[in-house]
Short mmCIF file of C-alpha atoms in Angstrom, two decimals:
data_model
loop_
_atom_site.label_atom_id
_atom_site.label_comp_id
_atom_site.label_asym_id
_atom_site.label_seq_id
_atom_site.Cartn_x
_atom_site.Cartn_y
_atom_site.Cartn_z
CA MET P 1 -185.01 -65.25 -51.07
CA SER P 2 -181.32 -66.01 -50.09
CA ASN P 3 -179.33 -68.25 -51.12
CA PRO P 4 -178.99 -71.80 -49.68
CA THR P 5 -175.34 -72.45 -49.84
CA THR P 6 -175.23 -68.80 -48.32
CA SER P 7 -178.08 -69.22 -46.09
CA THR P 8 -175.68 -72.25 -44.41
CA THR P 9 -172.06 -70.64 -44.52
CA ARG P 10 -173.91 -67.72 -42.71
CA GLU P 11 -175.52 -70.01 -40.00
CA ALA P 12 -171.97 -71.88 -39.77
CA ALA P 13 -169.86 -68.45 -39.46
CA GLU P 14 -172.66 -67.48 -36.93
CA ALA P 15 -172.67 -70.80 -35.22
CA PHE P 16 -168.49 -70.74 -34.77
CA SER P 17 -168.62 -66.80 -33.46
CA ALA P 18 -171.14 -67.97 -30.42
CA SER P 19 -168.45 -70.79 -29.85
CA TYR P 20 -165.35 -68.34 -30.02
CA ALA P 21 -167.73 -65.63 -27.91
CA ALA P 22 -168.42 -68.76 -25.35
CA ALA P 23 -164.61 -69.71 -25.07
CA VAL P 24 -163.91 -65.71 -24.20
CA ALA P 25 -166.48 -65.98 -22.04
CA MET P 26 -164.51 -68.08 -19.74
CA THR P 27 -162.72 -64.92 -18.97
CA VAL P 28 -165.94 -64.11 -16.82
CA SER P 29 -165.64 -67.35 -14.26
CA PRO P 30 -162.87 -66.94 -11.37
CA THR P 31 -162.26 -70.69 -11.21
CA THR P 32 -161.42 -71.35 -15.12
CA SER P 33 -157.76 -71.09 -15.07
CA ILE P 34 -156.14 -68.89 -18.17
CA GLU P 35 -154.53 -72.00 -19.26
CA ASP P 36 -157.64 -73.26 -20.01
CA ILE P 37 -159.04 -70.13 -22.01
CA ALA P 38 -156.31 -69.84 -23.53
CA ALA P 39 -156.64 -73.12 -24.91
CA ALA P 40 -159.90 -72.56 -25.47
CA LEU P 41 -159.15 -69.76 -27.90
CA ALA P 42 -156.36 -71.09 -29.36
CA SER P 43 -158.74 -74.22 -30.75
CA HIS P 44 -159.88 -71.39 -33.17
CA TRP P 45 -157.64 -70.36 -34.78
CA ASN P 46 -155.74 -70.98 -38.02
CA PRO P 47 -151.73 -71.37 -36.73
CA GLY P 48 -151.05 -69.59 -39.81
CA ALA P 49 -153.69 -67.14 -38.84
CA VAL P 50 -152.59 -62.97 -39.55
CA VAL P 51 -152.97 -60.07 -37.40
CA PHE P 52 -153.46 -57.00 -39.28
CA MET P 53 -153.36 -54.02 -37.24
CA PHE P 54 -152.28 -50.46 -38.50
CA GLY P 55 -150.40 -51.46 -41.23
CA ARG P 56 -148.19 -54.36 -39.53
CA ILE P 57 -148.91 -57.25 -40.22
CA THR P 58 -148.53 -60.57 -37.74
CA THR P 59 -148.37 -64.21 -37.82
CA PHE P 60 -146.83 -66.80 -34.91
CA PRO P 61 -143.91 -68.94 -35.97
CA ILE P 62 -144.95 -73.17 -34.81
CA LYS P 63 -141.70 -73.09 -33.03
CA ASP P 64 -143.21 -76.81 -32.18
CA PRO P 65 -145.78 -78.76 -34.33
CA LYS P 66 -146.84 -80.43 -31.12
CA GLU P 67 -147.99 -76.58 -29.58
CA HIS P 68 -150.39 -74.42 -31.05
CA PRO P 69 -148.78 -70.64 -31.68
CA TRP P 70 -151.91 -69.25 -30.74
CA TYR P 71 -151.28 -71.04 -27.09
CA ASN P 72 -148.76 -68.92 -26.16
CA THR P 73 -150.00 -65.90 -27.66
CA ASN P 74 -153.58 -65.90 -26.16
CA LEU P 75 -151.71 -67.38 -22.66
CA ARG P 76 -149.34 -64.24 -23.00
CA LEU P 77 -152.23 -61.44 -23.69
CA LEU P 78 -154.49 -62.98 -20.84
CA LYS P 79 -151.58 -62.64 -18.19
CA ARG P 80 -150.77 -59.00 -19.04
CA PHE P 81 -154.54 -58.67 -18.44
CA GLU P 82 -154.12 -59.32 -15.06
CA GLU P 83 -150.58 -57.90 -14.87
CA SER P 84 -152.45 -54.02 -16.07
CA GLU P 85 -154.97 -54.71 -12.92
CA LEU P 86 -157.84 -55.11 -16.36
CA GLY P 87 -158.30 -58.42 -15.00
CA TYR P 88 -159.56 -60.14 -18.12
CA ARG P 89 -163.11 -60.23 -18.23
CA VAL P 90 -164.12 -59.89 -22.03
CA GLU P 91 -168.02 -60.02 -23.70
CA LEU P 92 -169.31 -60.08 -26.45
CA VAL P 93 -171.55 -57.14 -27.54
CA ARG P 94 -172.95 -58.30 -30.92
CA GLN P 95 -172.04 -59.73 -34.00
CA ARG P 96 -172.60 -59.03 -38.11
CA VAL P 97 -172.09 -61.90 -40.29
CA GLU P 98 -171.12 -61.13 -44.36
CA VAL P 99 -170.57 -63.85 -46.83
CA TYR P 100 -167.87 -64.36 -49.13
CA SER P 101 -168.45 -67.75 -50.71
CA GLU P 102 -169.11 -71.20 -49.50
CA GLY P 103 -166.77 -71.45 -47.35
CA ALA P 104 -165.97 -67.94 -46.41
CA ALA P 105 -167.51 -64.82 -44.32
CA GLN P 106 -166.62 -62.01 -42.48
CA CYS P 107 -167.56 -62.16 -38.49
CA TRP P 108 -167.50 -58.23 -37.38
CA LEU P 109 -167.78 -58.87 -33.54
CA THR P 110 -167.77 -56.02 -31.17
CA TRP P 111 -166.45 -56.72 -27.83
CA LYS P 112 -166.22 -55.16 -24.36
CA CYS P 113 -163.74 -55.51 -21.33
CA VAL P 114 -165.04 -55.16 -18.14
CA PRO P 115 -161.85 -54.59 -15.75
CA ARG P 116 -162.18 -56.11 -12.64
CA GLU P 117 -163.50 -54.51 -9.11
CA GLY P 118 -160.92 -53.18 -7.23
CA ALA P 119 -158.71 -52.28 -10.62
CA LYS P 120 -157.68 -49.00 -11.70
CA PHE P 121 -159.94 -49.18 -14.23
CA GLU P 122 -162.81 -50.02 -12.51
CA GLY P 123 -166.65 -49.06 -13.84
CA LYS P 124 -163.96 -47.66 -16.70
CA GLY P 125 -165.30 -50.63 -19.19
CA TRP P 126 -165.30 -49.88 -23.14
CA GLU P 127 -165.97 -51.61 -26.58
CA TRP P 128 -163.81 -52.48 -30.05
CA GLU P 129 -164.90 -53.91 -33.07
CA ASN P 130 -162.79 -56.62 -34.57
CA LEU P 131 -163.56 -57.91 -38.21
CA TYR P 132 -162.16 -61.84 -38.32
CA GLY P 133 -162.24 -63.48 -40.71
CA TRP P 134 -163.91 -67.00 -40.97
CA ARG P 135 -162.79 -70.01 -43.10
CA ARG P 136 -164.03 -73.63 -43.47
CA PRO P 137 -161.86 -75.74 -45.36
CA MET P 138 -162.83 -77.14 -49.00
CA GLY P 139 -164.67 -80.36 -48.14
CA ASP P 140 -165.03 -80.35 -44.72
CA GLN P 141 -167.88 -79.65 -42.66
CA GLY P 142 -166.27 -78.90 -39.31
CA LYS P 143 -166.45 -75.89 -37.72
CA GLY P 144 -163.96 -73.78 -39.55
CA PHE P 145 -161.73 -71.77 -38.03
CA TRP P 146 -160.32 -68.05 -38.05
CA GLU P 147 -157.75 -67.34 -41.01
CA TYR P 148 -156.99 -63.30 -40.06
CA VAL P 149 -158.40 -60.66 -37.62
CA ILE P 150 -158.03 -57.01 -38.21
CA SER P 151 -157.66 -55.41 -34.45
CA ASP P 152 -157.02 -51.56 -34.78
CA HIS P 153 -159.81 -50.98 -32.55
CA GLU P 154 -159.13 -53.14 -30.26
CA VAL P 155 -155.11 -52.27 -30.12
CA GLY P 156 -156.06 -48.22 -30.35
CA GLU P 157 -158.56 -48.75 -27.24
CA MET P 158 -155.91 -50.54 -25.62
CA MET P 159 -153.27 -48.44 -25.98
CA LYS P 160 -155.33 -45.16 -25.04
CA ARG P 161 -155.59 -46.96 -21.93
CA ILE P 162 -151.91 -48.73 -21.37
CA PRO P 163 -149.72 -48.03 -23.74
CA GLY P 164 -147.15 -50.31 -24.94
CA PHE P 165 -149.34 -52.66 -23.65
CA TYR P 166 -148.96 -55.19 -26.77
CA GLU P 167 -144.90 -54.25 -26.75
CA PHE P 168 -143.06 -57.98 -25.59
CA ASP P 169 -139.48 -58.26 -25.30
CA ASP P 170 -139.47 -60.91 -28.10
#
């Protein structure tokens, strides 16, 4: 029999993962602007969230307290997807949630990139799995946020196809 706290945490983390997947699914609509997609994605991240990839640790500095640092990061990546002729259609394939504590869970989300019609990579989509750390602040019954992501698979799969994809000049 499962602990009620564990069940509640799992349900909250699963709902949050589904909400994030819905934000990512906005990439499927040709009428949704990349600015709106970037904002929807950013709303799921703690501004101080950490990205781990291949032993490298990345955070995004808060330059303007009125602007979420993940908005600009997401916007840049969406533009990079578009410029690379991939398009930016990404879909959730599956999820798995493991509860760590009353307010924390790890979420394994498997994504699929579906390159746009007529693109260099058309018909050559691929999947990857990221590990996200979900957190609900203590005493808060809100939806929570991503606290970290381990994205070795995402970055590795992209670099096989487009070396330098994640390299920016700044």
